[in-house]
Structures are given as structure tokens and as C-alpha cells.
Coordinates of N, CA and C in Angstrom, one line a residue:
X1 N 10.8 -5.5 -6.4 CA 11.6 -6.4 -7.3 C 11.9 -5.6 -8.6
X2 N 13.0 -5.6 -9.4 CA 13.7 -4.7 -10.0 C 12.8 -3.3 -10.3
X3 N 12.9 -2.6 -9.4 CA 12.5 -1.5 -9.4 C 13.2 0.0 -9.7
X4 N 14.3 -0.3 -9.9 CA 15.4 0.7 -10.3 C 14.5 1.9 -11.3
X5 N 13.8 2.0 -12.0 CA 12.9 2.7 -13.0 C 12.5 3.7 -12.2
X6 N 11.3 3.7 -11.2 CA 10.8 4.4 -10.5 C 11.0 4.4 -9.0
X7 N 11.7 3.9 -8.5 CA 11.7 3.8 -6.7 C 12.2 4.9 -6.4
X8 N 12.7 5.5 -6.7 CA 14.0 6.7 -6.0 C 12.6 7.7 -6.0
X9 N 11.4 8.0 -7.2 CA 9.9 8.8 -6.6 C 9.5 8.8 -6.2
X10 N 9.3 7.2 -5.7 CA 8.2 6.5 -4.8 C 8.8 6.8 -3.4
X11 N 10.1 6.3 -2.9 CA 10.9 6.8 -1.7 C 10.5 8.5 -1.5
X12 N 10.9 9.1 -2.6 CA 10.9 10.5 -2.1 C 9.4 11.1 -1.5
X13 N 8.4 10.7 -2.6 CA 7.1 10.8 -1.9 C 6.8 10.5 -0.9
X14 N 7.3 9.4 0.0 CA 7.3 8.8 1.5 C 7.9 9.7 2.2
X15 N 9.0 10.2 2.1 CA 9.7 10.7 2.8 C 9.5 12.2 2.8
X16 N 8.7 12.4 1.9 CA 8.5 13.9 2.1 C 6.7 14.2 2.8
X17 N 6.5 13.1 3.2 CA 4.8 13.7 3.5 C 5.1 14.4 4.2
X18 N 4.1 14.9 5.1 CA 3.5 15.7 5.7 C 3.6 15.3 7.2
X19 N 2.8 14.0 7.2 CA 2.8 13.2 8.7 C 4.8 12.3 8.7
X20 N 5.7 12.8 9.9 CA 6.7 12.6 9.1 C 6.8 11.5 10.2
X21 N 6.0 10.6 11.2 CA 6.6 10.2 12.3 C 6.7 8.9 11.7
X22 N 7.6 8.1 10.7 CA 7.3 6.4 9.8 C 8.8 6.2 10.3
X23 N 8.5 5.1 9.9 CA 9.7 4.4 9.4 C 9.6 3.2 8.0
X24 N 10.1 3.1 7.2 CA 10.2 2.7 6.3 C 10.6 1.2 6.0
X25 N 10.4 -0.1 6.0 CA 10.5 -1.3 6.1 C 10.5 -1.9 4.7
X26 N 11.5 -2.1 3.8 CA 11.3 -2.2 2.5 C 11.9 -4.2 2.5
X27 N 11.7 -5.0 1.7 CA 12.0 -6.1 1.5 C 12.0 -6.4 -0.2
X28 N 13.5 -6.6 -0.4 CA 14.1 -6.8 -1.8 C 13.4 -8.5 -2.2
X29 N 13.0 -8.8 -3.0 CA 12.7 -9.8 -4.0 C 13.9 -10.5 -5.0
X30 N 15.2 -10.4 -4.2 CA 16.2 -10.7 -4.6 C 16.2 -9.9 -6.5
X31 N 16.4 -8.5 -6.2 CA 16.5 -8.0 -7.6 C 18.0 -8.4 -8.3
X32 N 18.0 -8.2 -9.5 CA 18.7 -8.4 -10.3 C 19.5 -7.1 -11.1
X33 N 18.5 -5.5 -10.7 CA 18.9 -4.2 -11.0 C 19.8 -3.8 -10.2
X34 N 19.3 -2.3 -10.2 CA 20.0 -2.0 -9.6 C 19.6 -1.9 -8.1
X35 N 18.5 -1.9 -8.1 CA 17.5 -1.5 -6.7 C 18.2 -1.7 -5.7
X36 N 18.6 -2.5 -5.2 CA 19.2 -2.9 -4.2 C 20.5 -1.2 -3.7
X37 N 21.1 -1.1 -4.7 CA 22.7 -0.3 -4.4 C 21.8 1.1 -4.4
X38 N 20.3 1.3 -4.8 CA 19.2 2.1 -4.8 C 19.2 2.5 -2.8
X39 N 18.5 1.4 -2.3 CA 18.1 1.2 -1.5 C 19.2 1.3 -0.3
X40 N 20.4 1.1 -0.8 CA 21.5 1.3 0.0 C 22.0 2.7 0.3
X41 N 22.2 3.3 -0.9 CA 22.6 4.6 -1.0 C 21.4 5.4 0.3
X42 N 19.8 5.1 0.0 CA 19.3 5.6 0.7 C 19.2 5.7 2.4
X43 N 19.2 4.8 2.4 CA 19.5 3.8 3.3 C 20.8 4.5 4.5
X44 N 21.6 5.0 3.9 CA 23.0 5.7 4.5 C 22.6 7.0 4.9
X45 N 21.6 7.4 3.9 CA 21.1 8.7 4.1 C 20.2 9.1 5.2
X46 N 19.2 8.3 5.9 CA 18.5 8.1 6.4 C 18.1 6.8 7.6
X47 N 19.7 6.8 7.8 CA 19.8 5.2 8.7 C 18.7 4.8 10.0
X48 N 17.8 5.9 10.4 CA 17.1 5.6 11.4 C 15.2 5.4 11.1
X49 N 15.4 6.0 9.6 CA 13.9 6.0 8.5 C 13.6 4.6 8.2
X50 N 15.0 4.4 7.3 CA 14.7 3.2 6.6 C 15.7 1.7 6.7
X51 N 14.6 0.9 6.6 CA 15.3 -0.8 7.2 C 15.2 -1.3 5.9
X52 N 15.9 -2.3 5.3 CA 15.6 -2.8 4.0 C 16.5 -4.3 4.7
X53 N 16.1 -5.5 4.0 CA 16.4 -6.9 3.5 C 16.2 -7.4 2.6
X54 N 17.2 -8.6 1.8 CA 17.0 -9.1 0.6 C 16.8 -10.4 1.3
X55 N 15.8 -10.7 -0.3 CA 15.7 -11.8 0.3 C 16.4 -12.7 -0.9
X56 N 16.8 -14.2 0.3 CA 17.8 -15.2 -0.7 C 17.0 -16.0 -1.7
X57 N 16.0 -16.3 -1.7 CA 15.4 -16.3 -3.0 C 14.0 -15.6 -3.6
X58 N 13.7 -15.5 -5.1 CA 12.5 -14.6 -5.4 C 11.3 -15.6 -4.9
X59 N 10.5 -14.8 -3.6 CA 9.1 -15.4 -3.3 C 8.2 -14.8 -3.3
X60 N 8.3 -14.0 -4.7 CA 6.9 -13.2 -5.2 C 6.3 -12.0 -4.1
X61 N 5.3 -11.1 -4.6 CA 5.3 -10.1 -3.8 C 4.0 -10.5 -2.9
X62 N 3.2 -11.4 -3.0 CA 2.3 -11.3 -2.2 C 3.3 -12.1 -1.0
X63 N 4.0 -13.1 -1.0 CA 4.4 -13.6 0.3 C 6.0 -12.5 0.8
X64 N 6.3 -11.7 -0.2 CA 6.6 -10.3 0.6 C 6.5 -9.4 1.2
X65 N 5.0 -9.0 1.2 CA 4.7 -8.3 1.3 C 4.2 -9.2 2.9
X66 N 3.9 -10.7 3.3 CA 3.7 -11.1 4.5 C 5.0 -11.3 5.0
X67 N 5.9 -11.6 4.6 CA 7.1 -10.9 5.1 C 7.2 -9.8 6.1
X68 N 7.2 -8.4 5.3 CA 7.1 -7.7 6.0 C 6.0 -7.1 7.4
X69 N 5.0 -7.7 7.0 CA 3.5 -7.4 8.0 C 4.5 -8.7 9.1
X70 N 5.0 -9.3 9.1 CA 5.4 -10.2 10.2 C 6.4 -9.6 11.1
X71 N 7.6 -9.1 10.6 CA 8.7 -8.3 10.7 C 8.6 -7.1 11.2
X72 N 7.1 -6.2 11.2 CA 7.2 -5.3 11.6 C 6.3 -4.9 13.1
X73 N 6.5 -3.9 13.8 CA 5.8 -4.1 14.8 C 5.1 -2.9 15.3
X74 N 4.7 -2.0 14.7 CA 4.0 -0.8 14.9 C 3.0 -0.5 15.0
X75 N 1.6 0.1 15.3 CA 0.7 0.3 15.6 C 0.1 0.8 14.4
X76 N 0.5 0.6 13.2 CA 0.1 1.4 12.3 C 0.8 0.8 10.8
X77 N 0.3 0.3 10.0 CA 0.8 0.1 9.0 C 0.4 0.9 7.6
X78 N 1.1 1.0 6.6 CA 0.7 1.8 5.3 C 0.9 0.7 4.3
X79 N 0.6 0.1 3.2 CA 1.7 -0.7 2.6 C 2.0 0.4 1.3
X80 N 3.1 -0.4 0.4 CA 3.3 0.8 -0.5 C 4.1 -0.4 -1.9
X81 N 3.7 0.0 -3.0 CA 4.4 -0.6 -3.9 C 5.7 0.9 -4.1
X82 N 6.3 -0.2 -5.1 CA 7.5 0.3 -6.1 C 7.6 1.5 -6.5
X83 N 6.3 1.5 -7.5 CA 6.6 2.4 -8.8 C 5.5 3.2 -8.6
X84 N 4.6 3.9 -7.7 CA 3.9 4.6 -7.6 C 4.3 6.0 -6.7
X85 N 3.8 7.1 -6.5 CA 3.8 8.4 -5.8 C 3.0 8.9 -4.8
X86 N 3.1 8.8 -4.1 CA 2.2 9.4 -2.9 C 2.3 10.7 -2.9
X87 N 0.7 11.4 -2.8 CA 0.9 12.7 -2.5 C 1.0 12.9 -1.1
X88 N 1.7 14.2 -1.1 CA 2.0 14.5 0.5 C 1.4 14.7 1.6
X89 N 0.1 14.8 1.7 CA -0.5 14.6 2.7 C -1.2 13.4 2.9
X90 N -0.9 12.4 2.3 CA -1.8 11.2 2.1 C -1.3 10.6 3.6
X91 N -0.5 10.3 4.4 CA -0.8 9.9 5.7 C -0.9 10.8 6.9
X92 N -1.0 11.9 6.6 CA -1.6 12.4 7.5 C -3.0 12.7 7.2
X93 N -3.5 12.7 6.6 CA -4.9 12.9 5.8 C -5.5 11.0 6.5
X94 N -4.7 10.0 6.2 CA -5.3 8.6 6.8 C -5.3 8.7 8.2
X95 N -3.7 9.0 8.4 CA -3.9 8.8 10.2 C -4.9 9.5 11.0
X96 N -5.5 10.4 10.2 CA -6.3 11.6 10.9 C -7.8 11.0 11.3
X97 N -8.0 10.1 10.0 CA -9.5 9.4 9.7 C -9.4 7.8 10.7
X98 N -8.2 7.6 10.9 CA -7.8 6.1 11.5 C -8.2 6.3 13.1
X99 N -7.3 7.6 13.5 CA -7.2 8.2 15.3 C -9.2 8.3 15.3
X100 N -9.8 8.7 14.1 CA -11.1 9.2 14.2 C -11.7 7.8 14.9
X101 N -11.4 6.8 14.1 CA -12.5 6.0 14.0 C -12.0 5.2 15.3
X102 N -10.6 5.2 15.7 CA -10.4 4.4 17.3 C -10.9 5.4 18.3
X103 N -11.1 6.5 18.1 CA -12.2 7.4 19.0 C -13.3 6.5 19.7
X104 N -14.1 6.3 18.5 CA -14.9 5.2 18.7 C -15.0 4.2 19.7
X105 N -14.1 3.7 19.3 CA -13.9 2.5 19.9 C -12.7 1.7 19.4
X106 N -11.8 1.5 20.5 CA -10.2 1.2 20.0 C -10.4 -0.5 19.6
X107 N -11.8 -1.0 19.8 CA -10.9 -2.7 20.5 C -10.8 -3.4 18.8
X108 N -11.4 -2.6 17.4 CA -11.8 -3.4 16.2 C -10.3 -3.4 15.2
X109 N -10.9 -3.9 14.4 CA -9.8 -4.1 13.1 C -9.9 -3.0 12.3
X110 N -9.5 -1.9 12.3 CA -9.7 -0.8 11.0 C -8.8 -0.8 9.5
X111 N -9.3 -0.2 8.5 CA -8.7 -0.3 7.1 C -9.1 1.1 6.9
X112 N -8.1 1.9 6.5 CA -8.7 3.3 6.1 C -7.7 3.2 4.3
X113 N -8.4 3.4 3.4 CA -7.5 3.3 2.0 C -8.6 4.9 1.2
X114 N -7.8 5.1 0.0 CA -8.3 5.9 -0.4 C -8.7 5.7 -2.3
X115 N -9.1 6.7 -3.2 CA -9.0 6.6 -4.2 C -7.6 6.7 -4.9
X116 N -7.5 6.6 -6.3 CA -5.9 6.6 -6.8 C -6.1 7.8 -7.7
X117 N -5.6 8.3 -8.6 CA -4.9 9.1 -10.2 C -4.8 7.9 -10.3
X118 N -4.5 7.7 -12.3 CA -3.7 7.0 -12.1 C -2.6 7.7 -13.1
X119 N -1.1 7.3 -13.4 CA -0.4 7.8 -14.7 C 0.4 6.8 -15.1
X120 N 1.2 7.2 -16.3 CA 1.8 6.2 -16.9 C 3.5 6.5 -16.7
X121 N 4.5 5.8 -17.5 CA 6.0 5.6 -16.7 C 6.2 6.8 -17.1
X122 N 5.6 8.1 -18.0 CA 6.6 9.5 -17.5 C 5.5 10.3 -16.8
X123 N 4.9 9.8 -15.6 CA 4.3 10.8 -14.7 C 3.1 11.3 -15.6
X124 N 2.7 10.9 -17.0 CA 1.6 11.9 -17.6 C 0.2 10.8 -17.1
X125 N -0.8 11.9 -16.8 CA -1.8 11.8 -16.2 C -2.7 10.8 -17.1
X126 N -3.7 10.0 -16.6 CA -4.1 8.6 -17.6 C -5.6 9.2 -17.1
X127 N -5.9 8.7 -15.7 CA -7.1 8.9 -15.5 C -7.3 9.8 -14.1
X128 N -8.2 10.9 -13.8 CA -8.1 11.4 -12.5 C -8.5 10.4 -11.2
X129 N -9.3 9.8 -12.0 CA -10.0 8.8 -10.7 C -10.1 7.5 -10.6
X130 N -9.0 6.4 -10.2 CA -9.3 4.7 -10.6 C -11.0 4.6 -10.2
X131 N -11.1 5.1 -9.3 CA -12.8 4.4 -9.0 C -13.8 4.8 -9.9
X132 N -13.4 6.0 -10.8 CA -15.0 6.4 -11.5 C -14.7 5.5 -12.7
X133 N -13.0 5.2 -13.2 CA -12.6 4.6 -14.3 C -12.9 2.9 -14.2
X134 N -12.8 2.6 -13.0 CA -13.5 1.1 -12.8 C -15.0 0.8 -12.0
X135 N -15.8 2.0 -12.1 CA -17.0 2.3 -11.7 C -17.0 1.6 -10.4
X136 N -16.2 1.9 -9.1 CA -16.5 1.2 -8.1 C -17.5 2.0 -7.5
X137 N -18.2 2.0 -6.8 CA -19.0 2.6 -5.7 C -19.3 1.7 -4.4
X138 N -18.1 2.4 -3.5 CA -17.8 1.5 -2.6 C -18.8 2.6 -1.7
X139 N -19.8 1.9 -0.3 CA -20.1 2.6 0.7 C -19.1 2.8 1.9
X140 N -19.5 3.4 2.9 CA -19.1 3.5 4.2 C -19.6 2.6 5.1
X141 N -21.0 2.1 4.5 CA -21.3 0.9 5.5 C -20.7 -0.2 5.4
X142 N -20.9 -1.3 5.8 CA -20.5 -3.2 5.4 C -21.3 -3.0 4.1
X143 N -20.1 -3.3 3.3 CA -20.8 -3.5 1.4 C -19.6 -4.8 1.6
X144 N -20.3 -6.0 1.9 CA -19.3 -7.6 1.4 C -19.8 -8.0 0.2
X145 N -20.7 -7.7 -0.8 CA -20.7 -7.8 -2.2 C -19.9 -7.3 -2.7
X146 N -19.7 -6.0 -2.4 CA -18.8 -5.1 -3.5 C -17.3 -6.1 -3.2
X147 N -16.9 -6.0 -2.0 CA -15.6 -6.1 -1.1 C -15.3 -7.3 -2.0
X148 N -16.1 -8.3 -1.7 CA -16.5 -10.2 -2.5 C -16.4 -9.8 -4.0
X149 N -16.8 -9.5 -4.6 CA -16.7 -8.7 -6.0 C -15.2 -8.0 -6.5
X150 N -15.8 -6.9 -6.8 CA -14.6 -6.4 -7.4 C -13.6 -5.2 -6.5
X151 N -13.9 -5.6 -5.3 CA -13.8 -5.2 -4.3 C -13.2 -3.6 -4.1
X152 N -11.9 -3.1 -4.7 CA -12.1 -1.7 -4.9 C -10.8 -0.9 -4.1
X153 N -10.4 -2.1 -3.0 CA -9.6 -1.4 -2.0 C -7.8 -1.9 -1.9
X154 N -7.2 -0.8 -2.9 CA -5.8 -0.8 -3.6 C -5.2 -1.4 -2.3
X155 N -4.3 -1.9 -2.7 CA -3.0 -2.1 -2.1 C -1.9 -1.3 -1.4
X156 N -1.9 -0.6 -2.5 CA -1.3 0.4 -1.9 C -2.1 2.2 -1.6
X157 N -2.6 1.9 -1.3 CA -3.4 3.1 -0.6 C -4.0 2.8 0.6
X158 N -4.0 1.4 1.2 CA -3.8 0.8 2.4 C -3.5 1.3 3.7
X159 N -4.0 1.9 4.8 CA -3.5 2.0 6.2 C -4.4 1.2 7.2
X160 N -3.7 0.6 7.7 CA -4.2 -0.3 8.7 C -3.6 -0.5 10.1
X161 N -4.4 -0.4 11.3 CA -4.0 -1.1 12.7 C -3.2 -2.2 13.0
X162 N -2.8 -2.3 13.7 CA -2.2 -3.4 14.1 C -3.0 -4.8 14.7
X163 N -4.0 -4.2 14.6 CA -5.3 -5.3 15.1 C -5.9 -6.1 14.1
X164 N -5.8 -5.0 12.5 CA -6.1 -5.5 11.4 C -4.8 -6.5 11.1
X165 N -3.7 -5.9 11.4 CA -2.8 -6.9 10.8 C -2.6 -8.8 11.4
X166 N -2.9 -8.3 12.5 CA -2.9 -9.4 13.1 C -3.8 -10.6 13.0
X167 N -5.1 -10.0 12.4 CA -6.1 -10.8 12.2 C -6.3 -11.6 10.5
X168 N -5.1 -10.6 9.5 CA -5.0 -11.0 8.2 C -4.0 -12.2 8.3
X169 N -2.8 -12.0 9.5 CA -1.7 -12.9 9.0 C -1.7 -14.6 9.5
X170 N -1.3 -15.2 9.8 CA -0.5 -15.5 8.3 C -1.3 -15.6 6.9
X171 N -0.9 -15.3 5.5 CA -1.4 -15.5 4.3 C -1.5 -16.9 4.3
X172 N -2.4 -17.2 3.2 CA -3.0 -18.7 3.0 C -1.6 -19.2 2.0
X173 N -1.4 -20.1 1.8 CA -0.1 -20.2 0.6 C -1.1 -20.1 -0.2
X174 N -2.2 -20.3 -0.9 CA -2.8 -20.7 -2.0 C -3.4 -19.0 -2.8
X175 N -2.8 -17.7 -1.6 CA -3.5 -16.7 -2.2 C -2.9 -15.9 -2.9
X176 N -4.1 -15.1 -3.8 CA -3.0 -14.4 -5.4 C -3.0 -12.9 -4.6
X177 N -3.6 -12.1 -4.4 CA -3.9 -10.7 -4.2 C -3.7 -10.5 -3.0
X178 N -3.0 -10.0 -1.9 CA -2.6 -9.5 -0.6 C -3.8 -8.5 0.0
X179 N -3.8 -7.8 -1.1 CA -5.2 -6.1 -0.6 C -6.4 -7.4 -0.5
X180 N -6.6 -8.3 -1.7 CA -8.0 -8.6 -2.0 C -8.5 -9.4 0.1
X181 N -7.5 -9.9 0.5 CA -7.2 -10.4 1.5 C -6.9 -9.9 2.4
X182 N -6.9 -8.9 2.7 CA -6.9 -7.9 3.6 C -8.2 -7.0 4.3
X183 N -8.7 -6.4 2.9 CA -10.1 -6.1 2.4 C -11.2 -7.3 2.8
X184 N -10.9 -8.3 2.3 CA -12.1 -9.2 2.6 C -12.3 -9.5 4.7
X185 N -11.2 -9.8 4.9 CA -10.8 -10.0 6.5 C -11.4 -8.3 7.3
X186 N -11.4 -7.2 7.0 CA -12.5 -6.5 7.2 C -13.2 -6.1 6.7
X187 N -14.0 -6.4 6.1 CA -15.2 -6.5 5.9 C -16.0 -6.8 6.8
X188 N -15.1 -8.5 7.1 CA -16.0 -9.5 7.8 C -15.6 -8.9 9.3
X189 N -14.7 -8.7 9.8 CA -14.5 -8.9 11.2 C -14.2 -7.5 11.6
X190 N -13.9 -6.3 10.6 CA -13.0 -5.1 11.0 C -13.7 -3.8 10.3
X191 N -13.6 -2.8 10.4 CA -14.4 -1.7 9.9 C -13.4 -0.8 8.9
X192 N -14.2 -0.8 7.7 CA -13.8 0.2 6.4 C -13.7 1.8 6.6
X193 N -13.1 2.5 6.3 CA -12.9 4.0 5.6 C -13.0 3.8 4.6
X194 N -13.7 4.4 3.9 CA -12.8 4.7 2.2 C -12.9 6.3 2.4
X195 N -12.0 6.5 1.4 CA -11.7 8.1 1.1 C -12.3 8.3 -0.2
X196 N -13.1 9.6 -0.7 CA -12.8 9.4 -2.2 C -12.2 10.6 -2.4
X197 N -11.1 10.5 -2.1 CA -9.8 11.3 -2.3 C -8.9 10.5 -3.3
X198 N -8.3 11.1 -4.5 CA -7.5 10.4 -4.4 C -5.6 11.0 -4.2
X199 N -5.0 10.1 -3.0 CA -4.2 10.4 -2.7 C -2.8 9.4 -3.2
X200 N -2.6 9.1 -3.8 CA -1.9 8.2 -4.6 C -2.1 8.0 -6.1
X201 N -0.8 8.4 -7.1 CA -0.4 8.3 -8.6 C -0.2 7.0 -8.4
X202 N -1.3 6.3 -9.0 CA -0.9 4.4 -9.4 C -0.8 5.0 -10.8
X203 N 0.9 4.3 -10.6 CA 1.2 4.2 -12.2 C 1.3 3.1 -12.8
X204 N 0.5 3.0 -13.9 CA 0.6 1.5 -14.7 C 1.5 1.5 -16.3
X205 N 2.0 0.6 -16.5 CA 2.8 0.6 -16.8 C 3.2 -0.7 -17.5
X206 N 3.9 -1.4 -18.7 CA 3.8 -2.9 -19.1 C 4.8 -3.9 -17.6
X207 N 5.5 -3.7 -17.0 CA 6.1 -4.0 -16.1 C 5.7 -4.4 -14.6
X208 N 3.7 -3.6 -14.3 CA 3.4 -4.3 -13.4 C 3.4 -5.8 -12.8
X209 N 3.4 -5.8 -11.4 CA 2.7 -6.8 -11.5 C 1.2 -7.7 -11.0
X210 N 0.8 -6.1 -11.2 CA -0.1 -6.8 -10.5 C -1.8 -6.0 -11.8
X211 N -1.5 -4.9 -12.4 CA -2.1 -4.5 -13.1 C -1.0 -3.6 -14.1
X212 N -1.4 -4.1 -15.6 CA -0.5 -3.3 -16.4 C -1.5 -3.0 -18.0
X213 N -0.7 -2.2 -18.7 CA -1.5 -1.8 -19.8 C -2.2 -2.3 -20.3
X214 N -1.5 -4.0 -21.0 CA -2.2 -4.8 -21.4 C -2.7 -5.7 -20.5
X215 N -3.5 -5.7 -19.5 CA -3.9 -6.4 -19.0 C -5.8 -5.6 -18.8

């Protein structure tokens, strides 16, 4: 939702990883910028990458974001905000740990997410590591305190199965946080990665919406 500021970085970071086999599922918040003629331009560029829809009225990003987990049908999902950067190997670096863990055993719910940077709206560097900066110490076992707590596991640094997805949707109408709900759903029923890598620039910024300067 008006994301005209930063999306055209955020796009390019997607589009330039490493792991190139995506496709790209974007859903407008009925902006008011420019984003949209953003998304179009791209869109021409890349007609077989990227799908976009607006929607006819603003219904906030958590029931956007189940929007698109509904609408899509892949075996593999990433989610991704706006105004952040992905570094380039960040899904291939996930898919790598995701293929690991259905080695295992294919039949569960997996979440593989990672650490962030974080930086501010001109790309300058704020903190190297969200987790040491909000002291998470998340394990690799079942930790449902931490998950229940302050749980740790971004939104967008998110890759998940299609098994996970299936078992998150539909959202509750009554819920604020999409990750917080995603994260809690395996914990309980589906098995964690975390990386402490961090492979994603969360930029914050007074315009978030979901964490910003002053908040």
C-alpha cells in the first residue's frame, strides 16, 4: 500500500536472487501513489514473473497478505513486504535448508525464516542484527515460550510449505500480526528453521506499518 518510495528495490532484490525459479504474486491495497503504474510498468517487463491485483477496497495488510496465501498455489511460499531488500542469495540459501528438512520427512508443516540488518529510508545501516538488537534467542528445538512471547520470527523473512500454508489459513478476522500467526501454528503443529543469518535489509522507517521509528 503506497509504496512508491521503496518498491522498485524491493522488486529488484526479488528478482535478482540467485534461486531464480519464483514467480511473484503482489496484491495492491488500493494505493493512492503511484505504486500501482509502479507495478505495471514492471509487470510488462516481466509478464510471466510477476501477477499483481488491486484490490477494490483498503483491507489492511494482514487480510492481504491472506489474500494472497489463498490465491496462490505453489509448493513453496516466501512472503515479502514493500520497502525492504533481500539479499541475493536469501532463497536459495532457504530453499536449500527447506529441501533439507523435507529429506526428513515430507508429511510436516515447515517454516524456515532468518535474521534481518536492519536500515533506514536511505539504505544506511541502523543495526547488523534485529535478533542481538531485540535480544531474541530463538532455539532450533520447540521453544513455544519464546514463539508465545516475543516470538522473533519476521514476516518477511518467512519461507514456508504449502502444508504450512494450509494449516495457517484461513486468518481469524480478530488477528493483528500475520507472521505472529503463522509462527505460533508451527510451533504447535509444524517444525522451525531459524537461520542466524541475516538475509534481509528491514528497513524501518516513520511510514511502517507494522514497526517504525517511533514506535
Amino acid at each position: 500500500y503506497n509504496g512508491e518510495m521503496f518498491l522498485k528495490q524491493q522488486l529488484d532484490s526479488i528478482l535478482a536472487q540467485t534461486y531464480q525459479n519464483i514467480k511473484i504474486y503482489i496484491s495492491d491495497d488500493k494505493s493512492s501513489d503511484s505504486t500501482i503504474k509502479i507495478l505495471f510498468d514492471y509487470q510488462k517487463k516481466h509478464p510471466n514473473r510477476i501477477f499483481y491485483s488491486v484490490n477494490e477496497e483498503n483491507i489492511g495488510y494482514v487480510k492481504n497478505f491472506e489474500k494472497l496465501l489463498l490465491n496462490c498455489s505453489e509448493d513453496y511460499i516466501s512472503l515479502s513486504d514493500q520497502d525492504d531488500i533481500w539479499l541475493e542469495h536469501k532463497l536459495e540459501i532457504q530453499m536449500y535448508e527447506m529441501l533439507k528438512l523435507e529429506e526428513t520427512n515430507k508429511k510436516y508443516a515447515y517454516l524456515v525464516h532468518s535474521d534481518l540488518s536492519m536500515i533506514d529510508e536511505n539504505n544506511k545501516m541502523i543495526q547488523n542484527s534485529y535478533f542481538k538488537y531485540r535480544n531474541y534467542k530463538l532455539k532450533n528445538t520447540k521453544d513455544f515460550g519464546h514463539i508465545l512471547g516475543p516470538c522473533g520470527v519476521m514476516g518477511n523473512t518467512i519461507l514456508m510449505n504449502k502444508k504450512l500454508k494450509n494449516l495457517v489459513l484461513n486468518f481469524p478476522n480478530e488477528l493483528d500480526l500475520h507472521d505472529y500467526w503463522i509462527a505460533l501454528n508451527c510451533e504447535l503443529f509444524g517444525i522451525r528453521k531459524t537461520l542466524h543469518l541475516q538475509l534481509v535489509k528491514y528497513r524501518i522507517h516513520y511510514n511502517n506499518c507494522s514497526n517504525s521509528q517511533d514506535k
